[in-house]
Amino acid sequence: MTISEKDLDSGDNASTAMGVSAQIDKESERRVLSKFDWFVMPQMSILVLFAYLDRTNIGNARVFGFEESTGMSGTDFNNISMFFYITYIIFETPWVMAVRRFGPGRVLAVAIICWSAVTLGTGFVHSYSQVIACRVLLGAFEAGLFPALTFVISDIYPAASQGKRIAVLYISIALSGALGGLIAYGIQSMGEQRGLAAWRWLFIIEGAVSLAIGALCWVSLPGTPQTAWFLDQAERNTMALLKARDHPYEATDKFSWKQVGLAVSDPLVWLASVALFCSSIAMFGFSTFLPTLLKGMQYTSLQANYLSIPVYVLASIGTGLTTYISDRIGRRAICLIHSPILVMIGYAVGIGSSNRSAGYFGMFVVGAGVYSYNTVLLT
């Protein structure tokens, strides 16, 4: 028998949740969720990895001629980073609403195809104004990625299982820095090719790869968890039951101002939002400006790119370890205090020492703390 979400939502929400809980076979639940771990989580991790590659590659490009070639000077580079986040903030909510309306598969595929085209186009810019235009568009198209993926995870997994999946996405962010440094090192080593400077090839190659990934996501990402192509009918019934159990008060997928009001009036939402805003500034700033910081320590531009790789590798390990400890001890507050302390210590060492080796060590300490905070906060 086919079970629809409409059928499950027709009765009293709380009693329905209690009733369907008894109908769910634990082995069936484990098997269904493991399929999403195999088919969906890797795709979402790759999306995050390439999104952050395309977002932060200007930091790698900066150390080998990006500013000079586009006529930038002074605070121009800081300005293009700022313009990215203006449209990023504006378009976050519309993208999430689109995911709810049309499903994650199509929406995320469109988003990645659009931002990949912008990244590729950045390889052909010649002026500061053209760079601004590309960054504004990139911010608009990348805006909904992480909130949308977080929404997808919350729609698939029970609350107790969401933390580890969100941690995987943040580990992908850290690994994107390591991969970005490796790619930048390789491209910079090859020098000018076919009349195009090495930094231009950085945008062209990464944009082209992201375009191919977007096309694959159009085909492979499911429209909704309950209609995923890799589930059979019995497994789809199980997903419908899981949604009724885990979201008993979610009677509709349509936008509701009442739900907005409940969120806006919750002090915890405001506290978490402020904390997330502040920690994101630190995280995105670190990922964008790490090559610049390393070059400022008197490393060469080539060294600045490859020396960033181990920093990001440690950051990914630190994120996974912090999430594991947080889940293990069940005390989120301890980890939320620990992470910013590491960031402050790392920057204090980097700023306070004239020894470049000490400064480089400080970047490892920053990386160990800067990515883990958001993971713990969101879970």
mmCIF file of N, CA and C in Angstrom, residues 53-64 180 287-293 304-305:
data_model
loop_
_atom_site.group_PDB
_atom_site.id
_atom_site.type_symbol
_atom_site.label_atom_id
_atom_site.label_comp_id
_atom_site.label_asym_id
_atom_site.label_seq_id
_atom_site.Cartn_x
_atom_site.Cartn_y
_atom_site.Cartn_z
ATOM 1 N N LEU A 53 35.388 26.520 -3.396
ATOM 2 C CA LEU A 53 36.509 26.743 -4.312
ATOM 3 C C LEU A 53 36.246 27.973 -5.169
ATOM 4 N N ASP A 54 35.046 28.030 -5.754
ATOM 5 C CA ASP A 54 34.699 29.139 -6.640
ATOM 6 C C ASP A 54 34.561 30.451 -5.879
ATOM 7 N N ARG A 55 34.245 30.363 -4.591
ATOM 8 C CA ARG A 55 34.068 31.563 -3.777
ATOM 9 C C ARG A 55 35.392 32.152 -3.315
ATOM 10 N N THR A 56 36.335 31.294 -2.951
ATOM 11 C CA THR A 56 37.569 31.763 -2.311
ATOM 12 C C THR A 56 38.785 31.737 -3.225
ATOM 13 N N ASN A 57 38.617 31.314 -4.482
ATOM 14 C CA ASN A 57 39.794 31.238 -5.355
ATOM 15 C C ASN A 57 40.401 32.599 -5.666
ATOM 16 N N ILE A 58 39.657 33.680 -5.402
ATOM 17 C CA ILE A 58 40.261 35.005 -5.593
ATOM 18 C C ILE A 58 41.422 35.205 -4.629
ATOM 19 N N GLY A 59 41.360 34.547 -3.449
ATOM 20 C CA GLY A 59 42.467 34.646 -2.508
ATOM 21 C C GLY A 59 43.721 34.001 -3.056
ATOM 22 N N ASN A 60 43.569 32.852 -3.735
ATOM 23 C CA ASN A 60 44.716 32.209 -4.380
ATOM 24 C C ASN A 60 45.198 33.012 -5.575
ATOM 25 N N ALA A 61 44.236 33.536 -6.367
ATOM 26 C CA ALA A 61 44.607 34.302 -7.560
ATOM 27 C C ALA A 61 45.319 35.598 -7.200
ATOM 28 N N ARG A 62 44.959 36.165 -6.054
ATOM 29 C CA ARG A 62 45.524 37.453 -5.652
ATOM 30 C C ARG A 62 47.039 37.407 -5.539
ATOM 31 N N VAL A 63 47.574 36.289 -5.058
ATOM 32 C CA VAL A 63 49.011 36.234 -4.805
ATOM 33 C C VAL A 63 49.810 35.984 -6.073
ATOM 34 N N PHE A 64 49.136 35.754 -7.210
ATOM 35 C CA PHE A 64 49.920 35.695 -8.444
ATOM 36 C C PHE A 64 49.337 36.523 -9.580
ATOM 37 N N GLY A 180 41.944 23.804 -3.083
ATOM 38 C CA GLY A 180 42.176 25.063 -3.783
ATOM 39 C C GLY A 180 43.641 25.449 -3.790
ATOM 40 N N SER A 287 39.336 31.861 5.079
ATOM 41 C CA SER A 287 39.443 31.069 3.854
ATOM 42 C C SER A 287 39.800 31.925 2.642
ATOM 43 N N THR A 288 39.361 33.193 2.641
ATOM 44 C CA THR A 288 39.655 34.077 1.510
ATOM 45 C C THR A 288 41.052 34.675 1.594
ATOM 46 N N PHE A 289 41.483 35.035 2.799
ATOM 47 C CA PHE A 289 42.712 35.814 2.945
ATOM 48 C C PHE A 289 43.913 35.012 3.441
ATOM 49 N N LEU A 290 43.768 33.697 3.662
ATOM 50 C CA LEU A 290 44.916 32.930 4.147
ATOM 51 C C LEU A 290 46.132 33.036 3.224
ATOM 52 N N PRO A 291 46.001 32.884 1.892
ATOM 53 C CA PRO A 291 47.188 33.054 1.045
ATOM 54 C C PRO A 291 47.814 34.441 1.180
ATOM 55 N N THR A 292 46.977 35.475 1.334
ATOM 56 C CA THR A 292 47.485 36.833 1.525
ATOM 57 C C THR A 292 48.242 36.945 2.844
ATOM 58 N N LEU A 293 47.695 36.342 3.902
ATOM 59 C CA LEU A 293 48.366 36.361 5.204
ATOM 60 C C LEU A 293 49.723 35.674 5.122
ATOM 61 N N ALA A 304 52.907 30.517 -0.690
ATOM 62 C CA ALA A 304 51.660 30.885 -0.013
ATOM 63 C C ALA A 304 50.522 29.949 -0.400
ATOM 64 N N ASN A 305 50.522 29.487 -1.643
ATOM 65 C CA ASN A 305 49.465 28.575 -2.082
ATOM 66 C C ASN A 305 49.668 27.156 -1.552
#
